[in-house]
């Protein structure tokens, strides 16, 4: 027996355990990364709040071009419709851009719940105002208010990050496109089916004078109802996810002064302490691995999770991985929103002006069908795909589908010109376009995961999501106006046969492909 074998035997005789085989070690590690169950109830509440944004944002798209014509702002010039419709569409995202970072910062100070529930409440009233407007500038005003109250959408992403961990965050964010898809399904369907109800159902709703006077109030009221329901449910069922230790001392001091000023004093300190304490600790979810706000999480650094800590300056976010992620996120949002704005514009524009000549009802049915199909496909396959390939790889691959989506516009118009209308070949091109859009859709969830994982400090998670949402909202704010204006200019001046807008965006897609090479590589358990 060799000397080493004598040592091993002696060690074993003394009661020391033998070295564990490598296969057993691998199996134990595999058990340790078993996925944590998703917190279904809280996720459902957050998703309901998220659901209100696409419904209120997209409900106007099937009829907004016709509404602009009826305001008289174009003076009967069809070529100007795209300009003014783009302004209305863009103000939503412009006002969201100007407020989203402030909402995110505020949620880091006072908590996630109060910031989240305020949004859908304001949205419900803003939608009612939009439906009662019959001239151009009031439409712009109420569309701006919709964007203002939607500025808290980034906070919902922070909540999802705080109630999940590295084993199930991919599954949670894989469901967010389902909410957007459901919203983009219901919104256009409401806008297409309920717009001008007096003309669609003259024997029933046509007898109501109010609906004849305000032909676009009914779809706006339906969207307002969805927003109000999300407010009511979140007000009752949502739990605060911001740990008490992360609320700033300054905020607590201000709250204490307010309590001392308006509350009766009984001479004891216990009553004040009870008023200032949190009613319940911040919830934690799962049993296998800690959520992102846990002190043992390695995704985001927080050495003093259980102590009073001061929120670091927002400039701490300026690290290369986070900057690269946010820039890619913003540019991708610009491209995707441009396509979303061009679809109803091109579909509704007469064929001779470069469109397909469809009515709002047909556009609503097409967009609604696409939304349902996309949502189902993403819910079934996105979570597994993100876990297998990682968010970075998924983005770099999916972005190539944008070529097909953008190229479908001129091809569909050429086919419609040849056939004198939207025939079967045009329908095939539309189906191909929406299949390409479905392949691009996973980029949103993947980008959001990268934002969370590249955030250098979890105390800045709300601000990190807010800053990312600011840039994406800015891109989405300018995208409809730029895309619509380029479309109108291309048609008016016959640039490249009226198709110059598509060539410009194809070049931008190439630039996007190049930018994705600088994204940080992130893997999920």
PDB file of C-alpha atoms in Angstrom, residues 62-304:
ATOM      1  CA  UNK A  62     -57.795  52.009 -34.638  1.00  0.00           C
ATOM      2  CA  UNK A  63     -59.686  55.323 -34.697  1.00  0.00           C
ATOM      3  CA  UNK A  64     -57.123  58.047 -33.972  1.00  0.00           C
ATOM      4  CA  UNK A  65     -56.497  58.829 -37.635  1.00  0.00           C
ATOM      5  CA  UNK A  66     -60.221  59.179 -38.321  1.00  0.00           C
ATOM      6  CA  UNK A  67     -60.634  61.229 -35.146  1.00  0.00           C
ATOM      7  CA  UNK A  68     -57.905  63.619 -36.323  1.00  0.00           C
ATOM      8  CA  UNK A  69     -59.705  64.037 -39.647  1.00  0.00           C
ATOM      9  CA  UNK A  70     -62.977  64.826 -37.855  1.00  0.00           C
ATOM     10  CA  UNK A  71     -61.392  67.532 -35.680  1.00  0.00           C
ATOM     11  CA  UNK A  72     -60.752  69.565 -38.850  1.00  0.00           C
ATOM     12  CA  UNK A  73     -57.144  70.242 -37.923  1.00  0.00           C
ATOM     13  CA  UNK A  74     -55.916  68.860 -41.260  1.00  0.00           C
ATOM     14  CA  UNK A  75     -58.152  71.116 -43.351  1.00  0.00           C
ATOM     15  CA  UNK A  76     -59.066  68.172 -45.539  1.00  0.00           C
ATOM     16  CA  UNK A  77     -55.434  67.474 -46.488  1.00  0.00           C
ATOM     17  CA  UNK A  78     -55.026  63.705 -46.121  1.00  0.00           C
ATOM     18  CA  UNK A  79     -51.241  63.959 -46.145  1.00  0.00           C
ATOM     19  CA  UNK A  80     -51.337  65.933 -42.858  1.00  0.00           C
ATOM     20  CA  UNK A  81     -53.222  63.231 -40.984  1.00  0.00           C
ATOM     21  CA  UNK A  82     -50.026  61.378 -40.140  1.00  0.00           C
ATOM     22  CA  UNK A  83     -48.421  64.496 -38.642  1.00  0.00           C
ATOM     23  CA  UNK A  84     -51.232  65.250 -36.207  1.00  0.00           C
ATOM     24  CA  UNK A  85     -51.964  61.636 -35.339  1.00  0.00           C
ATOM     25  CA  UNK A  86     -48.262  61.238 -34.529  1.00  0.00           C
ATOM     26  CA  UNK A  87     -48.418  64.205 -32.167  1.00  0.00           C
ATOM     27  CA  UNK A  88     -51.320  62.704 -30.221  1.00  0.00           C
ATOM     28  CA  UNK A  89     -49.638  59.307 -30.058  1.00  0.00           C
ATOM     29  CA  UNK A  90     -46.281  60.738 -29.022  1.00  0.00           C
ATOM     30  CA  UNK A  91     -47.473  62.992 -26.210  1.00  0.00           C
ATOM     31  CA  UNK A  92     -48.411  59.895 -24.199  1.00  0.00           C
ATOM     32  CA  UNK A  93     -44.834  58.657 -24.141  1.00  0.00           C
ATOM     33  CA  UNK A  94     -43.314  62.127 -23.932  1.00  0.00           C
ATOM     34  CA  UNK A  95     -45.113  62.925 -20.677  1.00  0.00           C
ATOM     35  CA  UNK A  96     -44.283  59.422 -19.444  1.00  0.00           C
ATOM     36  CA  UNK A  97     -40.634  60.159 -20.179  1.00  0.00           C
ATOM     37  CA  UNK A  98     -40.659  63.353 -18.136  1.00  0.00           C
ATOM     38  CA  UNK A  99     -42.153  61.675 -15.070  1.00  0.00           C
ATOM     39  CA  UNK A 100     -40.985  58.052 -14.998  1.00  0.00           C
ATOM     40  CA  UNK A 101     -37.658  58.732 -13.287  1.00  0.00           C
ATOM     41  CA  UNK A 102     -39.394  60.840 -10.634  1.00  0.00           C
ATOM     42  CA  UNK A 103     -41.893  58.018 -10.003  1.00  0.00           C
ATOM     43  CA  UNK A 104     -39.027  55.550  -9.631  1.00  0.00           C
ATOM     44  CA  UNK A 105     -37.132  57.824  -7.228  1.00  0.00           C
ATOM     45  CA  UNK A 106     -40.298  58.443  -5.224  1.00  0.00           C
ATOM     46  CA  UNK A 107     -40.902  54.707  -4.890  1.00  0.00           C
ATOM     47  CA  UNK A 108     -37.428  54.356  -3.361  1.00  0.00           C
ATOM     48  CA  UNK A 109     -38.452  56.889  -0.720  1.00  0.00           C
ATOM     49  CA  UNK A 110     -42.104  56.168   0.193  1.00  0.00           C
ATOM     50  CA  UNK A 111     -42.555  52.614  -1.047  1.00  0.00           C
ATOM     51  CA  UNK A 112     -43.794  50.877  -4.179  1.00  0.00           C
ATOM     52  CA  UNK A 113     -47.506  50.507  -3.393  1.00  0.00           C
ATOM     53  CA  UNK A 114     -48.583  54.165  -3.016  1.00  0.00           C
ATOM     54  CA  UNK A 115     -46.813  55.069  -6.241  1.00  0.00           C
ATOM     55  CA  UNK A 116     -48.285  52.159  -8.175  1.00  0.00           C
ATOM     56  CA  UNK A 117     -51.928  52.574  -7.168  1.00  0.00           C
ATOM     57  CA  UNK A 118     -52.009  56.272  -8.041  1.00  0.00           C
ATOM     58  CA  UNK A 119     -51.302  55.591 -11.721  1.00  0.00           C
ATOM     59  CA  UNK A 120     -54.393  53.599 -12.766  1.00  0.00           C
ATOM     60  CA  UNK A 121     -56.649  55.901 -10.765  1.00  0.00           C
ATOM     61  CA  UNK A 122     -55.458  58.934 -12.723  1.00  0.00           C
ATOM     62  CA  UNK A 123     -55.573  56.972 -15.960  1.00  0.00           C
ATOM     63  CA  UNK A 124     -59.267  56.222 -15.544  1.00  0.00           C
ATOM     64  CA  UNK A 125     -60.153  59.930 -15.390  1.00  0.00           C
ATOM     65  CA  UNK A 126     -57.767  60.915 -18.197  1.00  0.00           C
ATOM     66  CA  UNK A 127     -59.361  58.371 -20.549  1.00  0.00           C
ATOM     67  CA  UNK A 128     -62.814  59.767 -19.858  1.00  0.00           C
ATOM     68  CA  UNK A 129     -61.578  63.251 -20.723  1.00  0.00           C
ATOM     69  CA  UNK A 130     -60.071  61.998 -23.979  1.00  0.00           C
ATOM     70  CA  UNK A 131     -63.365  60.425 -25.018  1.00  0.00           C
ATOM     71  CA  UNK A 132     -65.236  63.662 -24.375  1.00  0.00           C
ATOM     72  CA  UNK A 133     -62.852  65.773 -26.469  1.00  0.00           C
ATOM     73  CA  UNK A 134     -63.807  66.781 -29.997  1.00  0.00           C
ATOM     74  CA  UNK A 135     -61.043  69.233 -30.896  1.00  0.00           C
ATOM     75  CA  UNK A 136     -57.346  68.636 -31.401  1.00  0.00           C
ATOM     76  CA  UNK A 137     -55.619  70.336 -28.458  1.00  0.00           C
ATOM     77  CA  UNK A 138     -57.849  68.890 -25.692  1.00  0.00           C
ATOM     78  CA  UNK A 139     -57.014  65.490 -27.175  1.00  0.00           C
ATOM     79  CA  UNK A 140     -53.327  66.328 -26.790  1.00  0.00           C
ATOM     80  CA  UNK A 141     -53.890  67.483 -23.184  1.00  0.00           C
ATOM     81  CA  UNK A 142     -55.681  64.347 -22.018  1.00  0.00           C
ATOM     82  CA  UNK A 143     -53.233  62.125 -23.897  1.00  0.00           C
ATOM     83  CA  UNK A 144     -50.464  63.904 -21.978  1.00  0.00           C
ATOM     84  CA  UNK A 145     -52.213  63.173 -18.669  1.00  0.00           C
ATOM     85  CA  UNK A 146     -52.460  59.515 -19.618  1.00  0.00           C
ATOM     86  CA  UNK A 147     -48.699  59.401 -20.068  1.00  0.00           C
ATOM     87  CA  UNK A 148     -48.149  61.235 -16.772  1.00  0.00           C
ATOM     88  CA  UNK A 149     -50.083  58.642 -14.779  1.00  0.00           C
ATOM     89  CA  UNK A 150     -48.432  55.843 -16.703  1.00  0.00           C
ATOM     90  CA  UNK A 151     -45.005  57.078 -15.643  1.00  0.00           C
ATOM     91  CA  UNK A 152     -45.015  54.681 -12.697  1.00  0.00           C
ATOM     92  CA  UNK A 153     -44.800  51.643 -14.963  1.00  0.00           C
ATOM     93  CA  UNK A 154     -41.112  51.224 -14.127  1.00  0.00           C
ATOM     94  CA  UNK A 155     -42.004  50.758 -10.461  1.00  0.00           C
ATOM     95  CA  UNK A 156     -43.900  47.575 -11.276  1.00  0.00           C
ATOM     96  CA  UNK A 157     -40.706  46.107 -12.718  1.00  0.00           C
ATOM     97  CA  UNK A 158     -38.931  46.885  -9.449  1.00  0.00           C
ATOM     98  CA  UNK A 159     -41.655  45.057  -7.540  1.00  0.00           C
ATOM     99  CA  UNK A 160     -41.245  41.973  -9.726  1.00  0.00           C
ATOM    100  CA  UNK A 161     -37.489  42.027  -9.114  1.00  0.00           C
ATOM    101  CA  UNK A 162     -38.031  42.278  -5.348  1.00  0.00           C
ATOM    102  CA  UNK A 163     -40.465  39.354  -5.084  1.00  0.00           C
ATOM    103  CA  UNK A 164     -38.385  36.964  -7.210  1.00  0.00           C
ATOM    104  CA  UNK A 165     -34.854  35.559  -7.164  1.00  0.00           C
ATOM    105  CA  UNK A 166     -32.327  34.360  -9.699  1.00  0.00           C
ATOM    106  CA  UNK A 167     -34.098  31.009 -10.142  1.00  0.00           C
ATOM    107  CA  UNK A 168     -37.523  32.357 -11.111  1.00  0.00           C
ATOM    108  CA  UNK A 169     -36.983  35.925 -12.320  1.00  0.00           C
ATOM    109  CA  UNK A 170     -36.875  34.682 -15.897  1.00  0.00           C
ATOM    110  CA  UNK A 171     -40.279  33.016 -15.522  1.00  0.00           C
ATOM    111  CA  UNK A 172     -41.764  36.148 -13.933  1.00  0.00           C
ATOM    112  CA  UNK A 173     -40.520  38.504 -16.614  1.00  0.00           C
ATOM    113  CA  UNK A 174     -41.531  36.003 -19.283  1.00  0.00           C
ATOM    114  CA  UNK A 175     -45.125  36.676 -18.253  1.00  0.00           C
ATOM    115  CA  UNK A 176     -44.858  40.458 -18.631  1.00  0.00           C
ATOM    116  CA  UNK A 177     -45.152  40.313 -22.440  1.00  0.00           C
ATOM    117  CA  UNK A 178     -48.377  38.376 -21.896  1.00  0.00           C
ATOM    118  CA  UNK A 179     -49.809  41.380 -20.076  1.00  0.00           C
ATOM    119  CA  UNK A 180     -48.641  43.694 -22.834  1.00  0.00           C
ATOM    120  CA  UNK A 181     -50.031  41.312 -25.441  1.00  0.00           C
ATOM    121  CA  UNK A 182     -53.364  41.048 -23.664  1.00  0.00           C
ATOM    122  CA  UNK A 183     -53.467  44.819 -23.349  1.00  0.00           C
ATOM    123  CA  UNK A 184     -52.499  45.389 -26.960  1.00  0.00           C
ATOM    124  CA  UNK A 185     -55.178  42.853 -27.855  1.00  0.00           C
ATOM    125  CA  UNK A 186     -57.984  44.292 -25.771  1.00  0.00           C
ATOM    126  CA  UNK A 187     -57.080  47.924 -26.452  1.00  0.00           C
ATOM    127  CA  UNK A 188     -57.323  47.851 -30.277  1.00  0.00           C
ATOM    128  CA  UNK A 189     -60.330  45.534 -30.097  1.00  0.00           C
ATOM    129  CA  UNK A 190     -62.144  48.007 -27.854  1.00  0.00           C
ATOM    130  CA  UNK A 191     -61.092  50.871 -30.100  1.00  0.00           C
ATOM    131  CA  UNK A 192     -62.147  49.128 -33.298  1.00  0.00           C
ATOM    132  CA  UNK A 193     -65.353  47.466 -32.091  1.00  0.00           C
ATOM    133  CA  UNK A 194     -66.743  50.277 -29.915  1.00  0.00           C
ATOM    134  CA  UNK A 195     -65.752  53.363 -31.917  1.00  0.00           C
ATOM    135  CA  UNK A 196     -68.667  55.191 -33.567  1.00  0.00           C
ATOM    136  CA  UNK A 197     -71.238  52.772 -32.091  1.00  0.00           C
ATOM    137  CA  UNK A 198     -74.178  54.782 -33.449  1.00  0.00           C
ATOM    138  CA  UNK A 199     -73.083  53.956 -36.994  1.00  0.00           C
ATOM    139  CA  UNK A 200     -72.274  50.310 -36.253  1.00  0.00           C
ATOM    140  CA  UNK A 201     -75.496  49.581 -34.353  1.00  0.00           C
ATOM    141  CA  UNK A 202     -78.018  52.188 -35.529  1.00  0.00           C
ATOM    142  CA  UNK A 203     -81.042  50.275 -34.202  1.00  0.00           C
ATOM    143  CA  UNK A 204     -79.754  50.122 -30.620  1.00  0.00           C
ATOM    144  CA  UNK A 205     -76.859  52.377 -29.659  1.00  0.00           C
ATOM    145  CA  UNK A 206     -77.641  54.671 -32.559  1.00  0.00           C
ATOM    146  CA  UNK A 207     -80.716  55.869 -30.666  1.00  0.00           C
ATOM    147  CA  UNK A 208     -78.559  57.306 -27.868  1.00  0.00           C
ATOM    148  CA  UNK A 209     -77.915  60.976 -28.641  1.00  0.00           C
ATOM    149  CA  UNK A 210     -74.843  61.118 -26.407  1.00  0.00           C
ATOM    150  CA  UNK A 211     -73.066  58.400 -28.401  1.00  0.00           C
ATOM    151  CA  UNK A 212     -73.940  60.147 -31.636  1.00  0.00           C
ATOM    152  CA  UNK A 213     -72.406  63.354 -30.319  1.00  0.00           C
ATOM    153  CA  UNK A 214     -69.303  61.645 -28.889  1.00  0.00           C
ATOM    154  CA  UNK A 215     -68.626  58.704 -31.232  1.00  0.00           C
ATOM    155  CA  UNK A 216     -65.341  57.727 -29.543  1.00  0.00           C
ATOM    156  CA  UNK A 217     -66.389  57.982 -25.897  1.00  0.00           C
ATOM    157  CA  UNK A 218     -67.469  54.349 -25.529  1.00  0.00           C
ATOM    158  CA  UNK A 219     -64.037  52.740 -26.210  1.00  0.00           C
ATOM    159  CA  UNK A 220     -62.374  55.320 -23.969  1.00  0.00           C
ATOM    160  CA  UNK A 221     -64.879  54.611 -21.186  1.00  0.00           C
ATOM    161  CA  UNK A 222     -64.193  50.887 -21.499  1.00  0.00           C
ATOM    162  CA  UNK A 223     -60.436  51.495 -21.167  1.00  0.00           C
ATOM    163  CA  UNK A 224     -61.133  53.789 -18.201  1.00  0.00           C
ATOM    164  CA  UNK A 225     -63.054  50.977 -16.507  1.00  0.00           C
ATOM    165  CA  UNK A 226     -60.104  48.591 -16.932  1.00  0.00           C
ATOM    166  CA  UNK A 227     -57.770  51.137 -15.321  1.00  0.00           C
ATOM    167  CA  UNK A 228     -60.125  51.734 -12.398  1.00  0.00           C
ATOM    168  CA  UNK A 229     -60.492  47.997 -11.723  1.00  0.00           C
ATOM    169  CA  UNK A 230     -56.704  47.636 -11.595  1.00  0.00           C
ATOM    170  CA  UNK A 231     -56.591  50.505  -9.082  1.00  0.00           C
ATOM    171  CA  UNK A 232     -59.249  48.946  -6.848  1.00  0.00           C
ATOM    172  CA  UNK A 233     -57.670  45.495  -6.820  1.00  0.00           C
ATOM    173  CA  UNK A 234     -54.136  46.767  -6.201  1.00  0.00           C
ATOM    174  CA  UNK A 235     -55.363  49.063  -3.429  1.00  0.00           C
ATOM    175  CA  UNK A 236     -56.811  46.067  -1.596  1.00  0.00           C
ATOM    176  CA  UNK A 237     -54.444  43.195  -2.394  1.00  0.00           C
ATOM    177  CA  UNK A 238     -50.997  44.625  -3.097  1.00  0.00           C
ATOM    178  CA  UNK A 239     -48.315  44.278  -0.411  1.00  0.00           C
ATOM    179  CA  UNK A 240     -45.444  46.679   0.069  1.00  0.00           C
ATOM    180  CA  UNK A 241     -42.139  45.175  -1.128  1.00  0.00           C
ATOM    181  CA  UNK A 242     -39.740  47.956  -0.183  1.00  0.00           C
ATOM    182  CA  UNK A 243     -38.053  46.860   3.084  1.00  0.00           C
ATOM    183  CA  UNK A 244     -38.519  49.338   5.963  1.00  0.00           C
ATOM    184  CA  UNK A 245     -34.749  49.739   6.327  1.00  0.00           C
ATOM    185  CA  UNK A 246     -34.548  51.294   2.874  1.00  0.00           C
ATOM    186  CA  UNK A 247     -36.798  54.237   3.628  1.00  0.00           C
ATOM    187  CA  UNK A 248     -34.698  57.310   4.230  1.00  0.00           C
ATOM    188  CA  UNK A 249     -34.313  58.951   7.614  1.00  0.00           C
ATOM    189  CA  UNK A 250     -35.348  62.263   6.098  1.00  0.00           C
ATOM    190  CA  UNK A 251     -38.656  60.834   4.968  1.00  0.00           C
ATOM    191  CA  UNK A 252     -39.303  59.260   8.369  1.00  0.00           C
ATOM    192  CA  UNK A 253     -38.502  62.539  10.098  1.00  0.00           C
ATOM    193  CA  UNK A 254     -40.980  64.379   7.870  1.00  0.00           C
ATOM    194  CA  UNK A 255     -43.629  61.746   8.529  1.00  0.00           C
ATOM    195  CA  UNK A 256     -42.967  61.959  12.281  1.00  0.00           C
ATOM    196  CA  UNK A 257     -43.451  65.742  12.220  1.00  0.00           C
ATOM    197  CA  UNK A 258     -46.729  65.264  10.370  1.00  0.00           C
ATOM    198  CA  UNK A 259     -47.963  62.699  12.904  1.00  0.00           C
ATOM    199  CA  UNK A 260     -46.930  64.836  15.878  1.00  0.00           C
ATOM    200  CA  UNK A 261     -48.683  67.852  14.386  1.00  0.00           C
ATOM    201  CA  UNK A 262     -52.070  66.280  13.720  1.00  0.00           C
ATOM    202  CA  UNK A 263     -52.223  63.420  16.252  1.00  0.00           C
ATOM    203  CA  UNK A 264     -53.319  63.941  19.882  1.00  0.00           C
ATOM    204  CA  UNK A 265     -50.554  63.494  22.452  1.00  0.00           C
ATOM    205  CA  UNK A 266     -51.122  61.113  25.365  1.00  0.00           C
ATOM    206  CA  UNK A 267     -47.771  61.667  27.010  1.00  0.00           C
ATOM    207  CA  UNK A 268     -46.231  58.382  25.964  1.00  0.00           C
ATOM    208  CA  UNK A 269     -43.704  57.510  23.327  1.00  0.00           C
ATOM    209  CA  UNK A 270     -45.263  54.131  22.627  1.00  0.00           C
ATOM    210  CA  UNK A 271     -48.195  55.580  20.693  1.00  0.00           C
ATOM    211  CA  UNK A 272     -45.895  57.522  18.369  1.00  0.00           C
ATOM    212  CA  UNK A 273     -43.719  54.480  17.830  1.00  0.00           C
ATOM    213  CA  UNK A 274     -46.738  52.442  16.848  1.00  0.00           C
ATOM    214  CA  UNK A 275     -47.838  55.066  14.355  1.00  0.00           C
ATOM    215  CA  UNK A 276     -44.417  55.300  12.770  1.00  0.00           C
ATOM    216  CA  UNK A 277     -43.752  51.575  12.561  1.00  0.00           C
ATOM    217  CA  UNK A 278     -44.613  49.549   9.517  1.00  0.00           C
ATOM    218  CA  UNK A 279     -47.820  47.496   9.905  1.00  0.00           C
ATOM    219  CA  UNK A 280     -46.060  44.358   8.701  1.00  0.00           C
ATOM    220  CA  UNK A 281     -42.614  43.418   7.514  1.00  0.00           C
ATOM    221  CA  UNK A 282     -41.845  43.437   3.833  1.00  0.00           C
ATOM    222  CA  UNK A 283     -42.954  40.097   2.366  1.00  0.00           C
ATOM    223  CA  UNK A 284     -40.515  37.465   1.248  1.00  0.00           C
ATOM    224  CA  UNK A 285     -41.354  34.778  -1.231  1.00  0.00           C
ATOM    225  CA  UNK A 286     -40.020  31.323  -1.856  1.00  0.00           C
ATOM    226  CA  UNK A 287     -38.032  28.960   0.308  1.00  0.00           C
ATOM    227  CA  UNK A 288     -35.140  27.763  -1.799  1.00  0.00           C
ATOM    228  CA  UNK A 289     -33.229  30.911  -2.646  1.00  0.00           C
ATOM    229  CA  UNK A 290     -33.701  34.455  -1.357  1.00  0.00           C
ATOM    230  CA  UNK A 291     -35.415  37.158  -3.399  1.00  0.00           C
ATOM    231  CA  UNK A 292     -33.392  40.001  -4.798  1.00  0.00           C
ATOM    232  CA  UNK A 293     -33.958  42.211  -1.789  1.00  0.00           C
ATOM    233  CA  UNK A 294     -32.551  39.568   0.538  1.00  0.00           C
ATOM    234  CA  UNK A 295     -29.160  40.233   2.096  1.00  0.00           C
ATOM    235  CA  UNK A 296     -27.822  36.957   0.727  1.00  0.00           C
ATOM    236  CA  UNK A 297     -28.608  37.796  -2.878  1.00  0.00           C
ATOM    237  CA  UNK A 298     -25.513  38.043  -5.031  1.00  0.00           C
ATOM    238  CA  UNK A 299     -27.155  39.808  -7.948  1.00  0.00           C
ATOM    239  CA  UNK A 300     -27.222  43.213  -6.270  1.00  0.00           C
ATOM    240  CA  UNK A 301     -24.946  44.420  -3.543  1.00  0.00           C
ATOM    241  CA  UNK A 302     -26.386  45.518  -0.186  1.00  0.00           C
ATOM    242  CA  UNK A 303     -24.084  44.929   2.781  1.00  0.00           C
ATOM    243  CA  UNK A 304     -26.444  46.536   5.304  1.00  0.00           C
TER     244      UNK A 304
END
